[in-house]
mmCIF file of C-alpha atoms and ligand atoms in Angstrom:
data_model
loop_
_atom_site.group_PDB
_atom_site.id
_atom_site.type_symbol
_atom_site.label_atom_id
_atom_site.label_comp_id
_atom_site.label_asym_id
_atom_site.label_seq_id
_atom_site.Cartn_x
_atom_site.Cartn_y
_atom_site.Cartn_z
ATOM 1 C CA MET A 24 104.079 147.768 83.451
ATOM 2 C CA ALA A 25 106.268 147.454 86.521
ATOM 3 C CA GLU A 26 109.755 148.939 86.475
ATOM 4 C CA ARG A 27 112.725 146.947 87.749
ATOM 5 C CA ILE A 28 116.354 147.285 88.746
ATOM 6 C CA ASN A 29 118.645 144.280 89.062
ATOM 7 C CA ILE A 30 121.137 144.071 91.914
ATOM 8 C CA LEU A 31 124.442 142.314 91.285
ATOM 9 C CA TYR A 32 126.226 140.307 93.927
ATOM 10 C CA GLU A 33 129.878 139.477 93.286
ATOM 11 C CA LYS A 34 129.363 140.959 89.811
ATOM 12 C CA LYS A 35 126.594 138.484 88.922
ATOM 13 C CA PRO A 36 122.840 139.271 88.659
ATOM 14 C CA CYS A 37 121.382 138.422 92.046
ATOM 15 C CA TYR A 38 117.867 139.817 92.533
ATOM 16 C CA ASP A 39 115.412 142.298 91.061
ATOM 17 C CA ILE A 40 113.790 145.208 92.802
ATOM 18 C CA VAL A 41 110.344 145.542 91.221
ATOM 19 C CA PHE A 42 108.518 148.881 91.503
ATOM 20 C CA ASP A 43 104.749 148.716 91.134
ATOM 21 C CA THR A 44 101.546 150.434 92.215
ATOM 22 C CA GLY A 45 99.694 147.332 93.464
ATOM 23 C CA PHE A 46 100.205 143.751 94.659
ATOM 24 C CA ALA A 47 98.678 142.156 91.530
ATOM 25 C CA ALA A 48 101.976 141.324 89.806
ATOM 26 C CA LEU A 49 103.559 139.750 92.898
ATOM 27 C CA SER A 50 102.204 136.283 92.035
ATOM 28 C CA GLU A 51 103.733 136.405 88.526
ATOM 29 C CA GLU A 52 107.079 137.393 89.985
ATOM 30 C CA MET A 53 106.928 134.589 92.562
ATOM 31 C CA ASN A 54 105.838 132.049 89.959
ATOM 32 C CA ALA A 55 108.673 133.035 87.623
ATOM 33 C CA LEU A 56 111.198 132.605 90.412
ATOM 34 C CA PHE A 57 109.927 129.584 92.316
ATOM 35 C CA GLY A 58 107.225 127.777 90.306
ATOM 36 C CA LYS A 59 104.117 126.457 92.046
ATOM 37 C CA GLU A 60 105.552 123.578 94.045
ATOM 38 C CA ARG A 61 106.870 125.471 97.020
ATOM 39 C CA LYS A 62 105.206 126.495 100.244
ATOM 40 C CA ILE A 63 105.290 130.173 101.168
ATOM 41 C CA CYS A 64 105.306 131.509 104.706
ATOM 42 C CA ILE A 65 104.377 135.168 104.928
ATOM 43 C CA ILE A 66 106.026 136.735 107.965
ATOM 44 C CA THR A 67 104.396 139.958 109.067
ATOM 45 C CA ASP A 68 103.393 141.944 112.138
ATOM 46 C CA SER A 69 100.014 142.579 113.727
ATOM 47 C CA ASN A 70 99.640 146.063 112.153
ATOM 48 C CA VAL A 71 100.524 145.117 108.588
ATOM 49 C CA ALA A 72 98.532 141.867 108.820
ATOM 50 C CA LYS A 73 95.334 143.863 109.326
ATOM 51 C CA LEU A 74 95.982 145.913 106.194
ATOM 52 C CA TYR A 75 97.511 143.595 103.614
ATOM 53 C CA LEU A 76 97.841 139.973 104.735
ATOM 54 C CA GLU A 77 94.610 138.700 103.207
ATOM 55 C CA ALA A 78 95.220 140.503 99.887
ATOM 56 C CA VAL A 79 98.736 139.092 99.591
ATOM 57 C CA LYS A 80 97.627 135.574 100.606
ATOM 58 C CA GLU A 81 94.879 135.695 98.009
ATOM 59 C CA ASN A 82 97.334 136.903 95.380
ATOM 60 C CA LEU A 83 99.749 134.049 96.102
ATOM 61 C CA LYS A 84 97.374 131.139 96.619
ATOM 62 C CA ASP A 85 97.535 129.904 93.006
ATOM 63 C CA VAL A 86 101.304 130.022 92.759
ATOM 64 C CA ALA A 87 102.254 127.957 95.807
ATOM 65 C CA LYS A 88 101.616 124.509 97.268
ATOM 66 C CA ASP A 89 100.438 126.235 100.426
ATOM 67 C CA VAL A 90 100.501 129.769 101.843
ATOM 68 C CA VAL A 91 100.720 130.143 105.622
ATOM 69 C CA SER A 92 101.424 133.167 107.789
ATOM 70 C CA PHE A 93 103.392 133.869 110.940
ATOM 71 C CA VAL A 94 102.214 137.101 112.570
ATOM 72 C CA PHE A 95 104.051 138.649 115.506
ATOM 73 C CA THR A 96 103.160 141.663 117.653
ATOM 74 C CA ALA A 97 104.157 144.923 115.953
ATOM 75 C CA GLY A 98 106.919 147.006 117.556
ATOM 76 C CA GLU A 99 110.638 147.694 117.419
ATOM 77 C CA GLU A 100 111.059 145.862 120.741
ATOM 78 C CA GLN A 101 109.998 142.606 119.027
ATOM 79 C CA LYS A 102 113.152 142.632 116.925
ATOM 80 C CA ASN A 103 114.829 140.023 119.103
ATOM 81 C CA LEU A 104 115.807 136.375 119.281
ATOM 82 C CA ASP A 105 112.529 135.412 121.004
ATOM 83 C CA THR A 106 110.588 136.392 117.881
ATOM 84 C CA VAL A 107 113.115 134.505 115.762
ATOM 85 C CA LYS A 108 112.658 131.430 117.991
ATOM 86 C CA SER A 109 108.873 131.574 117.632
ATOM 87 C CA ALA A 110 109.291 131.795 113.854
ATOM 88 C CA TYR A 111 111.567 128.707 113.834
ATOM 89 C CA GLU A 112 109.002 126.816 115.916
ATOM 90 C CA PHE A 113 106.246 127.802 113.516
ATOM 91 C CA LEU A 114 108.243 126.718 110.444
ATOM 92 C CA ILE A 115 109.107 123.381 112.049
ATOM 93 C CA ARG A 116 105.432 122.803 112.929
ATOM 94 C CA GLU A 117 104.445 123.654 109.345
ATOM 95 C CA LYS A 118 107.171 121.307 108.051
ATOM 96 C CA PHE A 119 108.956 123.937 105.987
ATOM 97 C CA ASP A 120 111.998 122.572 104.206
ATOM 98 C CA ARG A 121 114.881 124.180 102.386
ATOM 99 C CA LYS A 122 112.984 124.429 99.098
ATOM 100 C CA ASP A 123 110.211 126.536 100.622
ATOM 101 C CA VAL A 124 110.146 130.323 100.726
ATOM 102 C CA LEU A 125 109.680 133.063 103.320
ATOM 103 C CA LEU A 126 108.100 136.376 102.397
ATOM 104 C CA ALA A 127 108.638 139.445 104.579
ATOM 105 C CA LEU A 128 105.544 141.649 104.428
ATOM 106 C CA GLY A 129 106.129 144.795 106.449
ATOM 107 C CA GLY A 130 108.620 147.428 107.547
ATOM 108 C CA GLY A 131 112.216 147.187 108.690
ATOM 109 C CA VAL A 132 111.576 144.990 111.744
ATOM 110 C CA VAL A 133 109.678 142.402 109.689
ATOM 111 C CA GLY A 134 112.328 142.458 106.947
ATOM 112 C CA ASP A 135 115.250 142.128 109.348
ATOM 113 C CA ILE A 136 113.661 139.269 111.295
ATOM 114 C CA THR A 137 112.504 137.382 108.207
ATOM 115 C CA GLY A 138 115.917 137.774 106.578
ATOM 116 C CA PHE A 139 117.657 136.487 109.697
ATOM 117 C CA VAL A 140 115.301 133.511 109.963
ATOM 118 C CA ALA A 141 115.876 132.834 106.252
ATOM 119 C CA ALA A 142 119.649 133.007 106.738
ATOM 120 C CA THR A 143 119.644 130.510 109.603
ATOM 121 C CA TYR A 144 116.646 128.160 109.341
ATOM 122 C CA LEU A 145 117.969 124.867 107.931
ATOM 123 C CA ARG A 146 121.218 126.764 107.200
ATOM 124 C CA GLY A 147 119.402 129.063 104.803
ATOM 125 C CA ILE A 148 116.206 129.157 102.763
ATOM 126 C CA ASP A 149 115.004 131.582 100.093
ATOM 127 C CA PHE A 150 113.238 134.761 101.052
ATOM 128 C CA VAL A 151 111.515 137.696 99.402
ATOM 129 C CA GLN A 152 111.100 141.246 100.686
ATOM 130 C CA VAL A 153 107.781 143.045 100.294
ATOM 131 C CA PRO A 154 108.517 146.269 102.191
ATOM 132 C CA THR A 155 105.514 148.363 103.241
ATOM 133 C CA THR A 156 107.086 151.477 104.762
ATOM 134 C CA LEU A 157 109.045 154.213 103.038
ATOM 135 C CA LEU A 158 112.010 153.516 105.314
ATOM 136 C CA SER A 159 112.130 149.844 104.374
ATOM 137 C CA GLN A 160 111.513 150.528 100.675
ATOM 138 C CA ALA A 161 114.260 153.134 100.539
ATOM 139 C CA ASP A 162 116.785 151.358 102.701
ATOM 140 C CA SER A 163 116.483 148.219 104.769
ATOM 141 C CA SER A 164 114.930 145.852 102.198
ATOM 142 C CA ILE A 165 117.920 146.280 99.861
ATOM 143 C CA GLY A 166 121.409 144.987 100.351
ATOM 144 C CA GLY A 167 120.942 141.841 102.424
ATOM 145 C CA LYS A 168 121.530 143.148 105.952
ATOM 146 C CA THR A 169 119.414 141.092 108.351
ATOM 147 C CA GLY A 170 119.425 140.730 112.112
ATOM 148 C CA VAL A 171 118.016 141.494 115.525
ATOM 149 C CA ASP A 172 118.803 143.661 118.538
ATOM 150 C CA PHE A 173 120.503 141.939 121.463
ATOM 151 C CA ASN A 174 120.765 143.016 125.113
ATOM 152 C CA GLY A 175 119.945 146.634 124.225
ATOM 153 C CA PHE A 176 122.394 146.766 121.295
ATOM 154 C CA LYS A 177 120.861 147.548 117.912
ATOM 155 C CA ASN A 178 121.402 144.985 115.145
ATOM 156 C CA MET A 179 124.059 143.243 117.199
ATOM 157 C CA VAL A 180 123.295 139.728 115.909
ATOM 158 C CA GLY A 181 122.716 139.168 112.223
ATOM 159 C CA ALA A 182 123.811 137.882 108.849
ATOM 160 C CA PHE A 183 124.130 139.024 105.275
ATOM 161 C CA LYS A 184 121.493 137.186 103.267
ATOM 162 C CA MET A 185 120.408 138.369 99.848
ATOM 163 C CA PRO A 186 116.675 138.202 99.071
ATOM 164 C CA LYS A 187 115.505 136.577 95.823
ATOM 165 C CA LEU A 188 113.232 139.529 95.064
ATOM 166 C CA VAL A 189 112.289 142.907 96.504
ATOM 167 C CA TYR A 190 108.747 143.848 95.490
ATOM 168 C CA MET A 191 107.811 147.443 96.191
ATOM 169 C CA ASN A 192 104.192 148.465 95.944
ATOM 170 C CA VAL A 193 104.282 152.258 96.331
ATOM 171 C CA SER A 194 100.516 152.517 96.822
ATOM 172 C CA VAL A 195 100.958 151.188 100.389
ATOM 173 C CA LEU A 196 102.740 154.428 101.245
ATOM 174 C CA LYS A 197 99.359 156.152 101.158
ATOM 175 C CA THR A 198 98.231 154.373 104.326
ATOM 176 C CA LEU A 199 101.276 155.374 106.354
ATOM 177 C CA ASP A 200 100.698 157.976 109.032
ATOM 178 C CA GLU A 201 102.501 161.269 108.424
ATOM 179 C CA ARG A 202 105.237 160.592 110.960
ATOM 180 C CA GLN A 203 106.140 157.179 109.511
ATOM 181 C CA TYR A 204 105.920 158.475 105.958
ATOM 182 C CA TYR A 205 108.261 161.401 106.515
ATOM 183 C CA SER A 206 110.604 159.279 108.589
ATOM 184 C CA GLY A 207 111.537 157.444 105.370
ATOM 185 C CA PHE A 208 112.725 160.651 103.727
ATOM 186 C CA ALA A 209 115.818 160.994 105.807
ATOM 187 C CA GLU A 210 117.339 157.928 104.108
ATOM 188 C CA ILE A 211 116.194 159.122 100.679
ATOM 189 C CA MET A 212 117.745 162.552 101.151
ATOM 190 C CA LYS A 213 120.843 160.866 102.479
ATOM 191 C CA HIS A 214 121.169 158.961 99.188
ATOM 192 C CA GLY A 215 121.126 162.229 97.223
ATOM 193 C CA LEU A 216 123.567 163.901 99.585
ATOM 194 C CA ILE A 217 126.166 161.132 99.590
ATOM 195 C CA LYS A 218 126.213 160.197 95.905
ATOM 196 C CA ASN A 219 123.918 162.009 93.535
ATOM 197 C CA THR A 220 123.674 165.795 93.293
ATOM 198 C CA SER A 221 121.035 165.736 90.566
ATOM 199 C CA PHE A 222 118.805 163.471 92.681
ATOM 200 C CA TYR A 223 119.244 165.879 95.615
ATOM 201 C CA GLU A 224 118.166 168.746 93.341
ATOM 202 C CA TRP A 225 115.264 166.657 91.983
ATOM 203 C CA LEU A 226 114.039 166.145 95.568
ATOM 204 C CA LEU A 227 114.141 169.899 96.163
ATOM 205 C CA ASP A 228 112.217 170.515 92.919
ATOM 206 C CA ASN A 229 109.543 167.882 93.621
ATOM 207 C CA MET A 230 108.903 168.378 97.304
ATOM 208 C CA TYR A 231 105.201 169.289 96.909
ATOM 209 C CA GLU A 232 104.381 166.223 94.779
ATOM 210 C CA ILE A 233 106.306 164.035 97.221
ATOM 211 C CA CYS A 234 104.366 165.467 100.157
ATOM 212 C CA ASP A 235 101.126 164.805 98.198
ATOM 213 C CA ARG A 236 102.246 161.158 97.725
ATOM 214 C CA ASP A 237 101.749 161.330 93.963
ATOM 215 C CA GLU A 238 102.302 157.691 92.827
ATOM 216 C CA GLU A 239 104.257 158.549 89.677
ATOM 217 C CA VAL A 240 106.567 160.801 91.630
ATOM 218 C CA LEU A 241 106.956 158.213 94.388
ATOM 219 C CA LEU A 242 107.974 155.601 91.812
ATOM 220 C CA LYS A 243 110.554 157.955 90.296
ATOM 221 C CA MET A 244 111.855 158.936 93.700
ATOM 222 C CA LEU A 245 112.268 155.361 94.905
ATOM 223 C CA MET A 246 113.926 154.245 91.693
ATOM 224 C CA GLN A 247 116.514 157.011 91.888
ATOM 225 C CA SER A 248 117.048 156.412 95.585
ATOM 226 C CA CYS A 249 117.444 152.649 95.071
ATOM 227 C CA MET A 250 119.972 153.277 92.265
ATOM 228 C CA VAL A 251 122.246 154.955 94.796
ATOM 229 C CA LYS A 252 121.918 152.105 97.247
ATOM 230 C CA LYS A 253 122.414 149.572 94.425
ATOM 231 C CA LEU A 254 125.716 151.123 93.342
ATOM 232 C CA VAL A 255 127.031 151.183 96.895
ATOM 233 C CA VAL A 256 126.018 147.657 97.965
ATOM 234 C CA GLU A 257 127.186 146.125 94.697
ATOM 235 C CA LYS A 258 130.671 147.535 95.228
ATOM 236 C CA ASP A 259 130.841 146.550 98.878
ATOM 237 C CA PRO A 260 128.104 144.082 99.874
ATOM 238 C CA THR A 261 129.505 143.225 103.305
ATOM 239 C CA GLU A 262 130.604 146.704 104.394
ATOM 240 C CA GLN A 263 134.361 146.355 104.187
ATOM 241 C CA GLY A 264 134.689 149.952 102.970
ATOM 242 C CA GLU A 265 132.431 152.055 100.757
ATOM 243 C CA ARG A 266 129.127 150.752 102.181
ATOM 244 C CA ALA A 267 129.956 152.708 105.334
ATOM 245 C CA LEU A 268 129.041 155.841 103.335
ATOM 246 C CA LEU A 269 125.407 154.815 103.846
ATOM 247 C CA ASN A 270 125.977 155.618 107.513
ATOM 248 C CA PHE A 271 126.021 159.359 106.745
ATOM 249 C CA GLY A 272 123.971 160.994 109.506
ATOM 250 C CA HIS A 273 123.857 157.770 111.517
ATOM 251 C CA THR A 274 126.659 158.261 114.076
ATOM 252 C CA ILE A 275 125.036 161.201 115.836
ATOM 253 C CA GLY A 276 121.603 159.992 114.620
ATOM 254 C CA HIS A 277 121.902 156.643 116.419
ATOM 255 C CA ALA A 278 123.174 158.379 119.561
ATOM 256 C CA ILE A 279 120.099 160.658 119.585
ATOM 257 C CA GLU A 280 117.861 157.645 118.957
ATOM 258 C CA LYS A 281 119.329 155.916 122.015
ATOM 259 C CA ALA A 282 119.186 159.092 124.131
ATOM 260 C CA SER A 283 115.500 159.477 123.215
ATOM 261 C CA ASP A 284 114.967 155.890 124.363
ATOM 262 C CA PHE A 285 113.786 155.124 120.827
ATOM 263 C CA LYS A 286 110.781 157.432 121.216
ATOM 264 C CA MET A 287 111.901 159.397 118.165
ATOM 265 C CA THR A 288 111.692 157.656 114.795
ATOM 266 C CA HIS A 289 114.837 156.455 113.059
ATOM 267 C CA GLY A 290 114.276 158.971 110.249
ATOM 268 C CA GLU A 291 113.894 161.903 112.645
ATOM 269 C CA CYS A 292 117.182 160.993 114.291
ATOM 270 C CA VAL A 293 118.944 160.446 110.954
ATOM 271 C CA ALA A 294 117.737 163.875 109.779
ATOM 272 C CA LEU A 295 119.302 165.472 112.881
ATOM 273 C CA GLY A 296 122.420 163.370 112.335
ATOM 274 C CA CYS A 297 122.646 164.546 108.703
ATOM 275 C CA VAL A 298 122.371 168.185 109.799
ATOM 276 C CA ALA A 299 125.120 167.640 112.388
ATOM 277 C CA ALA A 300 127.381 165.853 109.876
ATOM 278 C CA ALA A 301 126.788 168.582 107.271
ATOM 279 C CA PHE A 302 127.701 171.167 109.937
ATOM 280 C CA ILE A 303 131.008 169.375 110.606
ATOM 281 C CA SER A 304 131.601 169.206 106.823
ATOM 282 C CA TRP A 305 131.155 172.975 106.669
ATOM 283 C CA LYS A 306 133.497 173.499 109.615
ATOM 284 C CA HIS A 307 136.083 171.334 107.801
ATOM 285 C CA ASN A 308 135.746 173.790 104.893
ATOM 286 C CA TRP A 309 134.309 171.201 102.537
ATOM 287 C CA LEU A 310 130.815 172.640 102.295
ATOM 288 C CA SER A 311 130.096 176.351 102.036
ATOM 289 C CA MET A 312 127.923 177.996 104.661
ATOM 290 C CA GLU A 313 125.134 178.346 102.029
ATOM 291 C CA GLU A 314 125.308 174.645 101.201
ATOM 292 C CA TYR A 315 125.119 173.730 104.873
ATOM 293 C CA TYR A 316 122.019 175.877 105.431
ATOM 294 C CA GLU A 317 120.371 174.567 102.259
ATOM 295 C CA ILE A 318 120.908 170.959 103.405
ATOM 296 C CA ARG A 319 119.618 171.757 106.882
ATOM 297 C CA ASP A 320 116.518 173.523 105.615
ATOM 298 C CA MET A 321 115.579 170.891 103.051
ATOM 299 C CA PHE A 322 114.417 168.581 105.851
ATOM 300 C CA VAL A 323 111.812 171.108 107.009
ATOM 301 C CA PRO A 324 109.165 170.650 104.248
ATOM 302 C CA PHE A 325 109.333 166.904 104.912
ATOM 303 C CA ASN A 326 108.378 167.420 108.546
ATOM 304 C CA LEU A 327 111.759 166.244 109.768
ATOM 305 C CA PRO A 328 113.426 167.993 112.715
ATOM 306 C CA ILE A 329 116.538 170.122 112.292
ATOM 307 C CA SER A 330 116.868 170.896 115.981
ATOM 308 C CA ILE A 331 116.034 169.159 119.235
ATOM 309 C CA GLU A 332 115.412 170.175 122.838
ATOM 310 C CA ASN A 333 116.817 168.570 125.927
ATOM 311 C CA ILE A 334 119.860 166.728 124.728
ATOM 312 C CA ASP A 335 123.152 166.786 126.507
ATOM 313 C CA PRO A 336 126.059 167.130 124.047
ATOM 314 C CA GLU A 337 128.373 165.214 126.426
ATOM 315 C CA GLU A 338 125.906 162.317 126.617
ATOM 316 C CA ILE A 339 125.563 162.236 122.829
ATOM 317 C CA LEU A 340 129.358 162.217 122.487
ATOM 318 C CA LYS A 341 129.577 159.295 124.910
ATOM 319 C CA LEU A 342 126.872 157.401 123.017
ATOM 320 C CA THR A 343 128.609 157.917 119.654
ATOM 321 C CA LYS A 344 131.573 156.042 121.129
ATOM 322 C CA SER A 345 129.539 152.959 121.944
ATOM 323 C CA ASP A 346 128.248 152.788 118.378
ATOM 324 C CA LYS A 347 129.373 150.054 115.970
ATOM 325 C CA LYS A 348 131.034 152.659 113.762
ATOM 326 C CA MET A 349 134.254 152.727 115.786
ATOM 327 C CA GLU A 350 137.451 151.383 114.249
ATOM 328 C CA ASN A 351 140.482 150.831 116.544
ATOM 329 C CA GLY A 352 139.064 153.311 119.032
ATOM 330 C CA THR A 353 138.545 156.029 116.394
ATOM 331 C CA ILE A 354 135.161 157.127 115.138
ATOM 332 C CA LYS A 355 134.621 156.350 111.474
ATOM 333 C CA PHE A 356 132.631 159.450 110.582
ATOM 334 C CA ILE A 357 130.969 160.080 107.244
ATOM 335 C CA LEU A 358 131.263 163.650 105.991
ATOM 336 C CA LEU A 359 130.438 165.446 102.764
ATOM 337 C CA LYS A 360 133.391 166.529 100.653
ATOM 338 C CA LYS A 361 130.714 168.291 98.599
ATOM 339 C CA VAL A 362 126.990 167.811 97.955
ATOM 340 C CA GLY A 363 126.732 164.419 96.230
ATOM 341 C CA LYS A 364 130.110 163.154 97.451
ATOM 342 C CA ALA A 365 130.521 161.555 100.883
ATOM 343 C CA VAL A 366 133.830 160.371 102.338
ATOM 344 C CA ILE A 367 134.922 158.319 105.346
ATOM 345 C CA ASP A 368 136.801 160.537 107.783
ATOM 346 C CA TYR A 369 138.838 159.500 110.835
ATOM 347 C CA ASN A 370 139.708 163.028 111.984
ATOM 348 C CA VAL A 371 136.458 164.153 113.582
ATOM 349 C CA THR A 372 137.327 165.272 117.107
ATOM 350 C CA ASP A 373 135.258 165.190 120.285
ATOM 351 C CA GLU A 374 135.075 168.976 120.028
ATOM 352 C CA ASP A 375 133.650 168.735 116.464
ATOM 353 C CA ILE A 376 130.919 166.410 117.744
ATOM 354 C CA ILE A 377 130.097 168.593 120.762
ATOM 355 C CA ASN A 378 129.885 171.691 118.540
ATOM 356 C CA ALA A 379 127.690 169.891 116.004
ATOM 357 C CA VAL A 380 125.303 168.729 118.753
ATOM 358 C CA LYS A 381 125.202 172.278 120.162
ATOM 359 C CA GLU A 382 124.316 173.476 116.645
ATOM 360 C CA ILE A 383 121.205 171.263 116.554
ATOM 361 C CA LEU A 384 120.278 171.954 120.170
ATOM 362 C CA TYR A 385 117.065 173.977 120.148
ATOM 363 C CA ILE A 386 117.198 177.038 122.356
ATOM 364 C CA GLU A 387 114.095 179.168 122.676
ATOM 365 C CA ASP A 388 114.439 182.803 121.574
ATOM 366 C CA GLY A 389 115.300 185.124 124.400
ATOM 367 C CA GLU A 390 117.002 182.491 126.550
HETATM 368 N N1 LIG B 460 121.292 150.889 106.058
HETATM 369 C C1 LIG B 460 122.646 150.920 105.674
HETATM 370 C C2 LIG B 460 123.062 149.731 104.886
HETATM 371 O O1 LIG B 460 122.259 148.998 104.350
HETATM 372 O O2 LIG B 460 124.250 149.510 104.804
#
């Protein structure tokens, strides 16, 4: 029996996150929400299509008037308005109207594009998220952020659009390559660090089962992680305040991602960003030295980096200033008041950032 969590929007029930170990129950969920008279367009990318498109199409064929698919080339660089335009053209050709439904089958890029198309096509049509990476299950499929990159700026054009359902099949995590799998952990650990000490401790206690991708443990982990995100996005769905806490590790993380020319994964950069932010929290006397080192070292068993070669602290500082997290010229930095309690801080200095980047700069012994 699938587990579920409901997400409220403006204090009213808005959509369920369903946690399951297969795709079988997706059709029941879709039928309960939409009936059988709607058309469904599955939007996915060329990698995910090979793995799951036929199974999902087959699962949905009896609960829709028609099931079609729009498949675009996999890759972060496809998260742009050209892909959105091709999707509009496809939907127009297939005569999709406002009563029809889009279904995002894939990782963060697929979810963000599908959500943005759903927010704008015919001024908005329903959409469902079926995330297939740990990163998208833990983070991007929840909370209604959608959008694309524009002229080299990440997520510069977008909309808030709530899905009608998020359906998480944890068994798909078994096909992820190690790098993609572990990349998702940075956001999961972040959820423990910013809001839930017992979840953080649970992650430490269950690291071997998590690394083994034990389905029961994965379900438990995702449910606890999604509870943190639920509580934050329900309080502040459009990021007027508290939702910014989810950016813990992202200010320096995004700067490293840009400096690496997006060759490092998002999760790897967020892990480094979390270490740097925890270091600043220690230097502000909020965390103890032991807590800082425990946080830093907990990324290691999950194959996430805690140091990096060849970065220039001055360049990283400059890049943090071009990030969206600036407010009136001041960096809105997320720090830890203690483990399990993040705060927004406007007093992080350039020197704090430089020192934190130096802390994660890998220097070979003897040099
Ligand atoms: N990924 C951060 C957020 O959803 O606000």
